[in-house]
Amino acid sequence: AYAIPEGGSNDLGVAGYVAAMEEIASQCGVGEVPKRFQSIFCATGSGGTYAGLLLGRNLLDWDDGITECYTFNVCRTSEEFKLRITNYK
């Protein structure tokens, strides 16, 4: 059995959203898709999605101010999420 935490917020879940950023990057510049997105938005209920998107963006060297990631918390306060996401282990 594999225990899945709230929102899938563990190493595997975060890695999934890093992979999602890699997939987004692979589709950029194809057809009518822009070469880079200016903004990526997601909802945050446990922090894993946003943590993975930020990590993926940084690993792609997209942390240069062109592509910003934004999240909207659906529970907890923004201060709690800032601590939870920036201290993700």
GROMACS .gro file of C-alpha atoms in nm:
model
   89
    1ALA     CA    1   0.000   0.000   0.000
    2TYR     CA    2   0.111   0.356  -0.068
    3ALA     CA    3  -0.020   0.632   0.157
    4ILE     CA    4  -0.104   0.946  -0.038
    5PRO     CA    5  -0.100   1.261   0.175
    6GLU     CA    6  -0.349   1.547   0.154
    7GLY     CA    7  -0.347   1.688  -0.197
    8GLY     CA    8  -0.073   1.447  -0.303
    9SER     CA    9   0.178   1.686  -0.148
   10ASN     CA   10   0.485   1.472  -0.112
   11ASP     CA   11   0.805   1.425  -0.312
   12LEU     CA   12   0.630   1.219  -0.579
   13GLY     CA   13   0.342   1.465  -0.614
   14VAL     CA   14   0.576   1.763  -0.642
   15ALA     CA   15   0.786   1.573  -0.899
   16GLY     CA   16   0.469   1.527  -1.103
   17TYR     CA   17   0.426   1.903  -1.130
   18VAL     CA   18   0.794   1.947  -1.218
   19ALA     CA   19   0.720   1.705  -1.504
   20ALA     CA   20   0.412   1.912  -1.591
   21MET     CA   21   0.633   2.221  -1.630
   22GLU     CA   22   0.868   2.021  -1.852
   23GLU     CA   23   0.570   1.919  -2.067
   24ILE     CA   24   0.453   2.281  -2.087
   25ALA     CA   25   0.804   2.384  -2.198
   26SER     CA   26   0.814   2.111  -2.463
   27GLN     CA   27   0.491   2.243  -2.616
   28CYS     CA   28   0.595   2.608  -2.612
   29GLY     CA   29   0.680   2.748  -2.954
   30VAL     CA   30   0.490   2.471  -3.134
   31GLY     CA   31   0.223   2.592  -3.375
   32GLU     CA   32   0.045   2.894  -3.229
   33VAL     CA   33   0.163   2.830  -2.872
   34PRO     CA   34   0.386   3.116  -2.752
   35LYS     CA   35   0.755   3.047  -2.688
   36ARG     CA   36   0.702   3.130  -2.320
   37PHE     CA   37   0.401   3.192  -2.103
   38GLN     CA   38   0.394   3.512  -1.902
   39SER     CA   39   0.175   3.365  -1.629
   40ILE     CA   40   0.077   3.025  -1.495
   41PHE     CA   41  -0.203   3.002  -1.239
   42CYS     CA   42  -0.311   2.724  -1.005
   43ALA     CA   43  -0.518   2.671  -0.692
   44THR     CA   44  -0.344   2.573  -0.369
   45GLY     CA   45  -0.505   2.351  -0.111
   46SER     CA   46  -0.196   2.176   0.025
   47GLY     CA   47   0.098   2.344  -0.150
   48GLY     CA   48   0.232   2.056  -0.360
   49THR     CA   49   0.111   2.178  -0.699
   50TYR     CA   50   0.255   2.525  -0.654
   51ALA     CA   51   0.582   2.393  -0.507
   52GLY     CA   52   0.626   2.164  -0.809
   53LEU     CA   53   0.543   2.435  -1.060
   54LEU     CA   54   0.789   2.676  -0.897
   55LEU     CA   55   1.061   2.412  -0.882
   56GLY     CA   56   1.000   2.314  -1.244
   57ARG     CA   57   1.008   2.677  -1.354
   58ASN     CA   58   1.338   2.728  -1.171
   59LEU     CA   59   1.492   2.407  -1.310
   60LEU     CA   60   1.399   2.525  -1.661
   61ASP     CA   61   1.575   2.856  -1.590
   62TRP     CA   62   1.241   3.032  -1.634
   63ASP     CA   63   1.284   3.220  -1.305
   64ASP     CA   64   1.406   3.529  -1.493
   65GLY     CA   65   1.090   3.731  -1.446
   66ILE     CA   66   0.931   3.640  -1.781
   67THR     CA   67   0.719   3.348  -1.656
   68GLU     CA   68   0.548   3.409  -1.323
   69CYS     CA   69   0.361   3.142  -1.128
   70TYR     CA   70   0.062   3.253  -0.924
   71THR     CA   71  -0.157   3.061  -0.685
   72PHE     CA   72  -0.485   3.119  -0.509
   73ASN     CA   73  -0.518   2.958  -0.169
   74VAL     CA   74  -0.844   2.774  -0.113
   75CYS     CA   75  -0.785   2.717   0.256
   76ARG     CA   76  -0.537   2.840   0.518
   77THR     CA   77  -0.381   3.184   0.502
   78SER     CA   78  -0.128   3.304   0.247
   79GLU     CA   79   0.131   3.332   0.526
   80GLU     CA   80   0.085   2.962   0.613
   81PHE     CA   81   0.131   2.864   0.249
   82LYS     CA   82   0.441   3.079   0.208
   83LEU     CA   83   0.603   2.892   0.497
   84ARG     CA   84   0.477   2.554   0.383
   85ILE     CA   85   0.590   2.593   0.021
   86THR     CA   86   0.924   2.765   0.079
   87ASN     CA   87   1.016   2.515   0.351
   88TYR     CA   88   0.896   2.210   0.156
   89LYS     CA   89   1.103   1.905   0.234
   0.00000   0.00000   0.00000
